[in-house]
Coordinates of C-alpha atoms and ligand atoms in Angstrom, one line a residue:
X19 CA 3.5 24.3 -4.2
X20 CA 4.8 20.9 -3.3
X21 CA 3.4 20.6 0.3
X22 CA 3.7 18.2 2.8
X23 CA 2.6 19.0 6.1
X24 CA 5.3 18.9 8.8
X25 CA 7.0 16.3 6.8
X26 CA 9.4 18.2 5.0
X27 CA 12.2 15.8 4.7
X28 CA 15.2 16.6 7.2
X29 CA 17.5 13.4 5.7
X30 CA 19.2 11.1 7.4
X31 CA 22.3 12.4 8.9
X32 CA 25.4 11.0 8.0
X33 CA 26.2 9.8 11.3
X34 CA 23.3 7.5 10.9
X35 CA 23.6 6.7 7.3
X36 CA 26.8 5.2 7.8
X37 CA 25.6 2.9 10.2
X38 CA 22.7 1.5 8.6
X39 CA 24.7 0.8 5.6
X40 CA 27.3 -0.9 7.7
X41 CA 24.4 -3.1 9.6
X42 CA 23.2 -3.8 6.3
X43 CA 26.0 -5.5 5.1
X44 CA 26.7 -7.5 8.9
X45 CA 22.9 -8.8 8.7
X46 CA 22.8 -9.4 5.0
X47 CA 19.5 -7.2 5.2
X48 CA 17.8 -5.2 2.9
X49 CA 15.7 -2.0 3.4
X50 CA 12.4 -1.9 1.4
X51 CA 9.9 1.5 1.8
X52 CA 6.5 1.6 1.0
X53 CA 5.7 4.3 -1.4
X54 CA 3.6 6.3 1.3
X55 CA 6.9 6.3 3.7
X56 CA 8.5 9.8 4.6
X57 CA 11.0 11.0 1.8
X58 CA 14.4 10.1 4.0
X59 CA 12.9 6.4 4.4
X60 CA 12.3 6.4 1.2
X61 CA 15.9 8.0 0.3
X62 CA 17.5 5.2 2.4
X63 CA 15.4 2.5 0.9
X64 CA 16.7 -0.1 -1.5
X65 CA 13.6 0.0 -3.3
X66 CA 10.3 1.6 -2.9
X67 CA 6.7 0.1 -4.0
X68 CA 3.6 -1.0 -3.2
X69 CA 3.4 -4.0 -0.8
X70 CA 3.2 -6.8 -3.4
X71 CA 5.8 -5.1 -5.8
X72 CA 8.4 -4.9 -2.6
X73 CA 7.2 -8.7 -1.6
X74 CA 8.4 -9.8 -5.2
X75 CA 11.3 -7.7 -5.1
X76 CA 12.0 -9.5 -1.6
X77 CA 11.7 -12.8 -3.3
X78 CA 14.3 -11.9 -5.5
X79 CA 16.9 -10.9 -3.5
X80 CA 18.3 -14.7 -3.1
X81 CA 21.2 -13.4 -0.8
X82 CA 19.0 -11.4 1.9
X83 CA 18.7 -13.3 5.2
X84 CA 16.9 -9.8 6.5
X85 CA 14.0 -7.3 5.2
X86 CA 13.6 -4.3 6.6
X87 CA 10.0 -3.4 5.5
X88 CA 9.1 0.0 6.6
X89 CA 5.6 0.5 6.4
X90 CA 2.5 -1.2 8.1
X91 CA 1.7 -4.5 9.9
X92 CA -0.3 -6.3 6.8
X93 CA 2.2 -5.4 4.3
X94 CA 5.3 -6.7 6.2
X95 CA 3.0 -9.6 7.0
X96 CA 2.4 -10.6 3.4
X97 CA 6.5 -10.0 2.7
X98 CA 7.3 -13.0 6.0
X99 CA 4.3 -15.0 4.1
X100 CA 5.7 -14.9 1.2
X101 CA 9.9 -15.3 2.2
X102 CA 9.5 -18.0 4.7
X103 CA 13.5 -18.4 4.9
X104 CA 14.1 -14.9 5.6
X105 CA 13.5 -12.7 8.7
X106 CA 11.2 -10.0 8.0
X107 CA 11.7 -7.1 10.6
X108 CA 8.7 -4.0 11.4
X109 CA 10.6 -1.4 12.4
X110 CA 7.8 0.3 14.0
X111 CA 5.1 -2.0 16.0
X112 CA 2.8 0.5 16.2
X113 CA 2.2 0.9 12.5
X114 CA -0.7 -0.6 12.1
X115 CA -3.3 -0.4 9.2
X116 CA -7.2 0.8 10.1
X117 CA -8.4 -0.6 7.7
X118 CA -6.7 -3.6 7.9
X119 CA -8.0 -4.3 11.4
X120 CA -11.7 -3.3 10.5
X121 CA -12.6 -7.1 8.9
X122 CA -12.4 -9.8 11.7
X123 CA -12.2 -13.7 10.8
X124 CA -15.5 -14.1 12.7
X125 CA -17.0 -11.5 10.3
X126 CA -15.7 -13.4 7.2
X127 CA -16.8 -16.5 8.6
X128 CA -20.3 -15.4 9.1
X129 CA -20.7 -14.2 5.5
X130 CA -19.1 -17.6 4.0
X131 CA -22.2 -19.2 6.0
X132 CA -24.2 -16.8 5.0
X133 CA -23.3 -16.9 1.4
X134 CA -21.6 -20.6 1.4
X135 CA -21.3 -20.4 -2.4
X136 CA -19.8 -17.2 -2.8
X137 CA -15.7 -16.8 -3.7
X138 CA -14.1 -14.7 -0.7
X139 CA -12.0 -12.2 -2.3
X140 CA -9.4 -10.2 0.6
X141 CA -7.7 -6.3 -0.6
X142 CA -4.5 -7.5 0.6
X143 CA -4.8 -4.8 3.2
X144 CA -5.8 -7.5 5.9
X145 CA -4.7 -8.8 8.5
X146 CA -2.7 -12.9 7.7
X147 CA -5.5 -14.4 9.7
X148 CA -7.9 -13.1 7.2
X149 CA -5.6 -13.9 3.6
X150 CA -6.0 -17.4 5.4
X151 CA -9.7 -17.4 5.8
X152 CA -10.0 -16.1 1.6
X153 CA -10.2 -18.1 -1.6
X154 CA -7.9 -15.3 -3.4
X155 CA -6.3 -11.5 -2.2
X156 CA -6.1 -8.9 -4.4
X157 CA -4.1 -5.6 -4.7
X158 CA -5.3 -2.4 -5.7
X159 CA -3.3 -3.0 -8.5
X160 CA -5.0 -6.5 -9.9
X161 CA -8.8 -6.2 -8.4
X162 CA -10.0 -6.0 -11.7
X163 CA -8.1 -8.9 -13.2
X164 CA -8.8 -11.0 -10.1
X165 CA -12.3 -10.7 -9.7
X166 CA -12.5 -11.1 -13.5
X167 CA -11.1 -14.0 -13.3
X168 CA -13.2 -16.0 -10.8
X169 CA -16.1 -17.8 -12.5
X170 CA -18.5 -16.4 -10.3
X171 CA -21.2 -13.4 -10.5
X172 CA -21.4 -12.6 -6.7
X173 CA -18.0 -12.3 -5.1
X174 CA -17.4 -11.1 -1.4
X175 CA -15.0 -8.9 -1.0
X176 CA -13.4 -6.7 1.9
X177 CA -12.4 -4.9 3.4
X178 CA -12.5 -1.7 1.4
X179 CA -15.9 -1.0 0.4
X180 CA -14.6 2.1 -2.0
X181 CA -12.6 -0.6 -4.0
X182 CA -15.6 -3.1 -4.2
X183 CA -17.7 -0.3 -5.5
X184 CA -15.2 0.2 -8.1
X185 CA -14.7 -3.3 -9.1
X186 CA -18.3 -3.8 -9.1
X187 CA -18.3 -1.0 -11.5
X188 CA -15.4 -2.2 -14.2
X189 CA -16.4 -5.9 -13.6
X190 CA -20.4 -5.7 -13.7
X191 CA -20.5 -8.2 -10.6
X192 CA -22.2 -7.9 -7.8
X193 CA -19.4 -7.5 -4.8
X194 CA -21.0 -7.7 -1.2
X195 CA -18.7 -5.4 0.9
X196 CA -17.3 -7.0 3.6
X197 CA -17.4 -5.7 6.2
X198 CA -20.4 -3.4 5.1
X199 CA -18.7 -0.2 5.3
X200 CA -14.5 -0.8 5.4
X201 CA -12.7 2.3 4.3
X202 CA -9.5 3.6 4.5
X203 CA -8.9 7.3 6.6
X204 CA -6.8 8.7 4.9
X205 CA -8.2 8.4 1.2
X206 CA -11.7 9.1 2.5
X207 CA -10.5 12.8 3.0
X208 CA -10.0 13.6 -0.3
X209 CA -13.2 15.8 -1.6
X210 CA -14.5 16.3 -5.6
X211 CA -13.8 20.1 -4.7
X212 CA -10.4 20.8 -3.6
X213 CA -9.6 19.5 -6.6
X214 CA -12.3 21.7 -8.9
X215 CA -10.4 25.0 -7.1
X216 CA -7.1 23.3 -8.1
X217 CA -8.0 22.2 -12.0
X218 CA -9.3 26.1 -12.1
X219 CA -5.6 27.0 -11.3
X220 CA -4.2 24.3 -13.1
X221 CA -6.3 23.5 -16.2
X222 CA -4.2 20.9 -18.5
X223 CA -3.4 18.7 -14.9
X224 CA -4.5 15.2 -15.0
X225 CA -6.3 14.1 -11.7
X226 CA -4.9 10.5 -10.7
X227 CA -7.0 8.8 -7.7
X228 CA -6.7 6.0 -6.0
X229 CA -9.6 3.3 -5.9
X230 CA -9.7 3.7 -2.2
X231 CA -11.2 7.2 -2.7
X232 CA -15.0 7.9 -3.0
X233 CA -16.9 7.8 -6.0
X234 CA -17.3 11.3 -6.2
X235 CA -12.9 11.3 -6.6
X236 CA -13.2 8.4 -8.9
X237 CA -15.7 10.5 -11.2
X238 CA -13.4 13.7 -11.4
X239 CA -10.3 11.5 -12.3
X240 CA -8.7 10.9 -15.5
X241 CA -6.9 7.6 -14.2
X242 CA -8.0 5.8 -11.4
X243 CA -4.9 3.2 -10.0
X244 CA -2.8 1.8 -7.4
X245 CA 0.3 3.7 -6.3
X246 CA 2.2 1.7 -8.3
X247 CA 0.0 2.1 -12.1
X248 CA -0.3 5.8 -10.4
X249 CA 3.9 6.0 -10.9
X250 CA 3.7 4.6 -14.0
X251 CA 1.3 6.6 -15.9
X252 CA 2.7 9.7 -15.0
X253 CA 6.1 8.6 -16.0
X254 CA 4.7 7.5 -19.2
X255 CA 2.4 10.4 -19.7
X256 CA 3.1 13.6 -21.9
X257 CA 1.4 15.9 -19.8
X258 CA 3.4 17.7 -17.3
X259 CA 1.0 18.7 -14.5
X260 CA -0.8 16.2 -12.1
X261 CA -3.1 16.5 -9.1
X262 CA -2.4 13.4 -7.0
X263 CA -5.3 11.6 -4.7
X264 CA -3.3 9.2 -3.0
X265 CA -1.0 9.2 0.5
X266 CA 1.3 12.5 0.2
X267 CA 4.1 10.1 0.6
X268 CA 3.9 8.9 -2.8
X269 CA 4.8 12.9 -4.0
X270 CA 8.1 12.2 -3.2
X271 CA 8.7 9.2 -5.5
X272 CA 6.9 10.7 -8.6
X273 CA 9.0 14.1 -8.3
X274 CA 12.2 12.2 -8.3
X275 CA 11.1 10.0 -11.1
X276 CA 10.1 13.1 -13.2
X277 CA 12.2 16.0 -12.1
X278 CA 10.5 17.7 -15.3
X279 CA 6.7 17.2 -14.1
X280 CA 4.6 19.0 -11.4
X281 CA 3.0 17.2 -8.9
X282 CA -0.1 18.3 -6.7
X283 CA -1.8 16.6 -3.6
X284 CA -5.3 17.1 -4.0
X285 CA -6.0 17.5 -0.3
X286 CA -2.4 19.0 1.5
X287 CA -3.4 16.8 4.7
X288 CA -3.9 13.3 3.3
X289 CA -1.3 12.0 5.8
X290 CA -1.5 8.8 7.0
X291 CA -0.2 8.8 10.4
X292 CA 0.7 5.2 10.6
X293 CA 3.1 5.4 7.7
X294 CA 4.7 8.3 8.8
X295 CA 5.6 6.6 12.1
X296 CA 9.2 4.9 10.8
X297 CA 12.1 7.3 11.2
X298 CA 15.4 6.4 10.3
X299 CA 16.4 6.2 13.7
X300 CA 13.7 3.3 13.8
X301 CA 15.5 1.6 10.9
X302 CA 18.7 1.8 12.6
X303 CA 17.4 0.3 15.6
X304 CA 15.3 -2.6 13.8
X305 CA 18.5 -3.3 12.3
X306 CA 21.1 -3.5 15.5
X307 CA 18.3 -5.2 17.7
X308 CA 16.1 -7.0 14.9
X309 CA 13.0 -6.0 16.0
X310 CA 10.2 -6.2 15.2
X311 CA 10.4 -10.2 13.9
X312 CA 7.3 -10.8 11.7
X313 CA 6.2 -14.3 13.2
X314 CA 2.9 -15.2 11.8
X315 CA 1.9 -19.2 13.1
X316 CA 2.9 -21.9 9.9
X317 CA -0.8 -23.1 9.8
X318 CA -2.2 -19.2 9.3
X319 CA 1.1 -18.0 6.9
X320 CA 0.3 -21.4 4.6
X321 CA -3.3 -20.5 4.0
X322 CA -2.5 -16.8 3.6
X323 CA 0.2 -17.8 1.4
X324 CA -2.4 -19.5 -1.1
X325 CA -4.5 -16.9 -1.1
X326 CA -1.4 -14.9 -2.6
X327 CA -0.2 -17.3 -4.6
X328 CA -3.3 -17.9 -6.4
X329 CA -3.5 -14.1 -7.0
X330 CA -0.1 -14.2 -8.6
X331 CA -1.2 -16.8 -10.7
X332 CA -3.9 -14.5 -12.1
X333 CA -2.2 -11.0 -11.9
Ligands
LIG2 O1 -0.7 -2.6 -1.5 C1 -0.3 -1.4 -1.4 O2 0.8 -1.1 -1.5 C2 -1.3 -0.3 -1.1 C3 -2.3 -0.6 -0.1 C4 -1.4 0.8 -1.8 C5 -1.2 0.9 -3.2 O3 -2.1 1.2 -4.0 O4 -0.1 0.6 -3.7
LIG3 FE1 -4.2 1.8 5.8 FE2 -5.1 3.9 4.4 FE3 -2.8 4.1 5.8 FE4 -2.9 2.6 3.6 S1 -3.2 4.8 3.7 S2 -2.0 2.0 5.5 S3 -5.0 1.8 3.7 S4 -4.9 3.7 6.6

């Protein structure tokens, strides 16, 4: 029972195939996929991650002139901050993170006058305006480690208030959400018991959340992490049977890695509709007609770019 609704991966025909790859090599481009992509992105993808992990691998990639990043606004955004001297192309314009877009700069500017004392920390689900306006980003995959770091009891922190609630909880800080009540669609779907009916039927499955779930996920899991430590443990793990709470995309990605292990979603429709948006015909045509070019003002991408870099430095 490996379901994805009306997602079932159709491929990329060969037609098409054969032209990307040969646009690829003409632009010097590389295509990176976000793990929540649809399978055939992610089968046409040179690598698939989480944002910072494709950033990195970006970085990398010394002979690239072009990236490709199929996934949302902010995450493309942070790949353009962080490779300057390559273009990095969105194939779809219209995939745009809620989440991303529910912290404003006038809301974070408010709080730092609010609280003029306390460290800003941004999810890097946020918009480059915002990275710019932060002491320090964070991924799901470092919050911990970050907030740890900061020599500082109080910490704003935005936009997802699921994630400062677990922070708060691992770090014994005090995190003031920011905005009050950012969340993520998707991950807020996921409920304690769909996945009680489907540990009755599957009794030795781990449950692996994501930290942009609800408490009441967090407290059924057995490992709470980003998509990427998500990917890893169940590599790593012994077990064979896993109930996922995180984007159905990532399904894809851990049943290829471990053609030996069963994967579950623990809701069927946690679909987010703004990752699902790039086709491959999208690809194809980001590549021919480079669109759409990343172009974030210098003054904005060098503040954001500190914010990142100084999370680096930590994570
Ligand atoms: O940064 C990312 O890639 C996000 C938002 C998800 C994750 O946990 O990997
Ligand atoms: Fe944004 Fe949630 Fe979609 Fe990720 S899964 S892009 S946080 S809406």
């Amino acid at each position: 029972m490996l379901f994805i609704p009306t997602l079932i991966s159709l491929g990329t025909s060969m037609d098409l195939a054969q032209k990307i790859q040969q646009l690829k090599k003409e632009k010097k481009a590389i295509i990176l996929a976000h793990n929540y992509q649809r399978p055939e992105i992610q089968d046409l993808a040179d690598y698939t991650g989480d944002s910072i992990e494709l950033s990195r691998k970006a970085m990398n990639e010394k002979d690239a002139e072009c990236i490709i990043f199929s996934a949302v606004d902010f995450m493309a955004e942070s790949a353009s901050i962080l490779n300057p001297t390559k273009k990095v192309l969105l194939p779809r314009k219209d995939a745009k993170c809620p989440m991303a877009k529910m912290l404003t700069v006038n809301q974070i500017r408010q709080a730092k006058t609010k609280y003029p004392k306390v460290p800003v920390v941004l999810y890097v689900n946020t918009l480059a305006v915002c990275k710019a306006e932060a002491d320090i980003c964070c991924t799901s995959a470092n919050a911990v480690e970050v907030v740890n770091a900061l020599d500082a009891d109080t910490i704003l922190f935005g936009p997802d208030k699921n994630l400062a609630e677990y922070v708060a909880e691992k770090t014994g800080k005090t995190l003031i959400p920011l905005p009050s009540d950012g969340y993520c669609p998707t991950h807020l779907r996921f409920q304690s018991d769909e996945v009680k009916v489907l540990k009755m039927q599957y009794p030795n499955a781990k449950v692996l959340v994501h930290p942009e779930c609800t408490k009441e996920m967090r407290l059924i899991a057995d490992f709470i992490g980003s998509t990427s430590k998500i990917c890893s443990y169940a590599k790593e793990s012994n077990i064979k049977t896993f109930i996922v709470g995180t984007e159905s995309g990532i399904l894809h990605r851990l049943q290829k890695e471990n053609p030996a292990k069963t994967f579950y979603l623990a809701f069927e429709n946690a679909v987010c509709p703004n990752m699902k948006r790039t086709t491959p015909k999208d690809i194809y045509l980001s590549l021919k007609e480079e669109k759409h070019l990343i172009d974030i003002p210098k003054a904005t991408a060098k503040k954001a770019q500190i914010s990142l870099e100084r999370m680096f430095e930590i994570g």
